[in-house]
Amino acid sequence: MNIDKQQVVAQILEQLHQAYQGAVAAADRAHSTATDDENAPETQYDTLALEAAYLAHGQSQRVAECMADVTAYQKLQASLPTTCTQVVLGCLVQLVDEHDQEKTVFFGPSAGGIRVAVNGQEIVVVTPTSPFGEALLGLEVDDEAEVVLGHATVMYDIVAIA
């Protein structure tokens, strides 16, 4: 596997920073709507300001989640393992399913599902708390992972870990 993990983490961080900026902008808009004098309730049944306040609170929580993801990847980037013999945080894992379809995943602390492309190869972030991550955690090359996805069970062979 010829993929630079630092490059993978850098691309993940770039996407996380973009998500953070989007969340901040959405939170600012929601807060402005919630505090705008135009939205002050005129009757006891006028709930626009209250609804906007709930939205602003939710957006603020999203901002905090995005920042936590960024912080987790910055910490991981500072202590990224150079070699991996088993699947742990910071490892790239190359898998082959029962239909000989290859898949490369990055085992990250959060932000599961993010996709990045390095050297023309798509890499999907998998976290230890996902069913896929739970199935992979601690496995080694040539081990087999059984992953339950919905109503189907998919078998993966671990081809390489970096």
PDB file of C-alpha atoms in Angstrom, residues 3 103-105 115-124:
ATOM      1  CA  ILE A   3      -0.404   5.896   0.558  1.00  0.00           C
ATOM      2  CA  LYS A 103     -11.633  -1.138  -0.182  1.00  0.00           C
ATOM      3  CA  THR A 104      -9.224   1.063   1.736  1.00  0.00           C
ATOM      4  CA  VAL A 105     -10.247   2.513   5.077  1.00  0.00           C
ATOM      5  CA  ARG A 115     -14.200  10.064   1.990  1.00  0.00           C
ATOM      6  CA  VAL A 116     -10.879  11.378   0.704  1.00  0.00           C
ATOM      7  CA  ALA A 117      -8.867  10.527  -2.394  1.00  0.00           C
ATOM      8  CA  VAL A 118      -5.102  10.076  -2.268  1.00  0.00           C
ATOM      9  CA  ASN A 119      -3.145   9.071  -5.362  1.00  0.00           C
ATOM     10  CA  GLY A 120      -6.447   8.399  -7.117  1.00  0.00           C
ATOM     11  CA  GLN A 121      -7.551   5.926  -4.458  1.00  0.00           C
ATOM     12  CA  GLU A 122     -10.685   6.514  -2.380  1.00  0.00           C
ATOM     13  CA  ILE A 123     -10.265   6.111   1.354  1.00  0.00           C
ATOM     14  CA  VAL A 124     -13.209   5.981   3.762  1.00  0.00           C
TER      15      VAL A 124
END
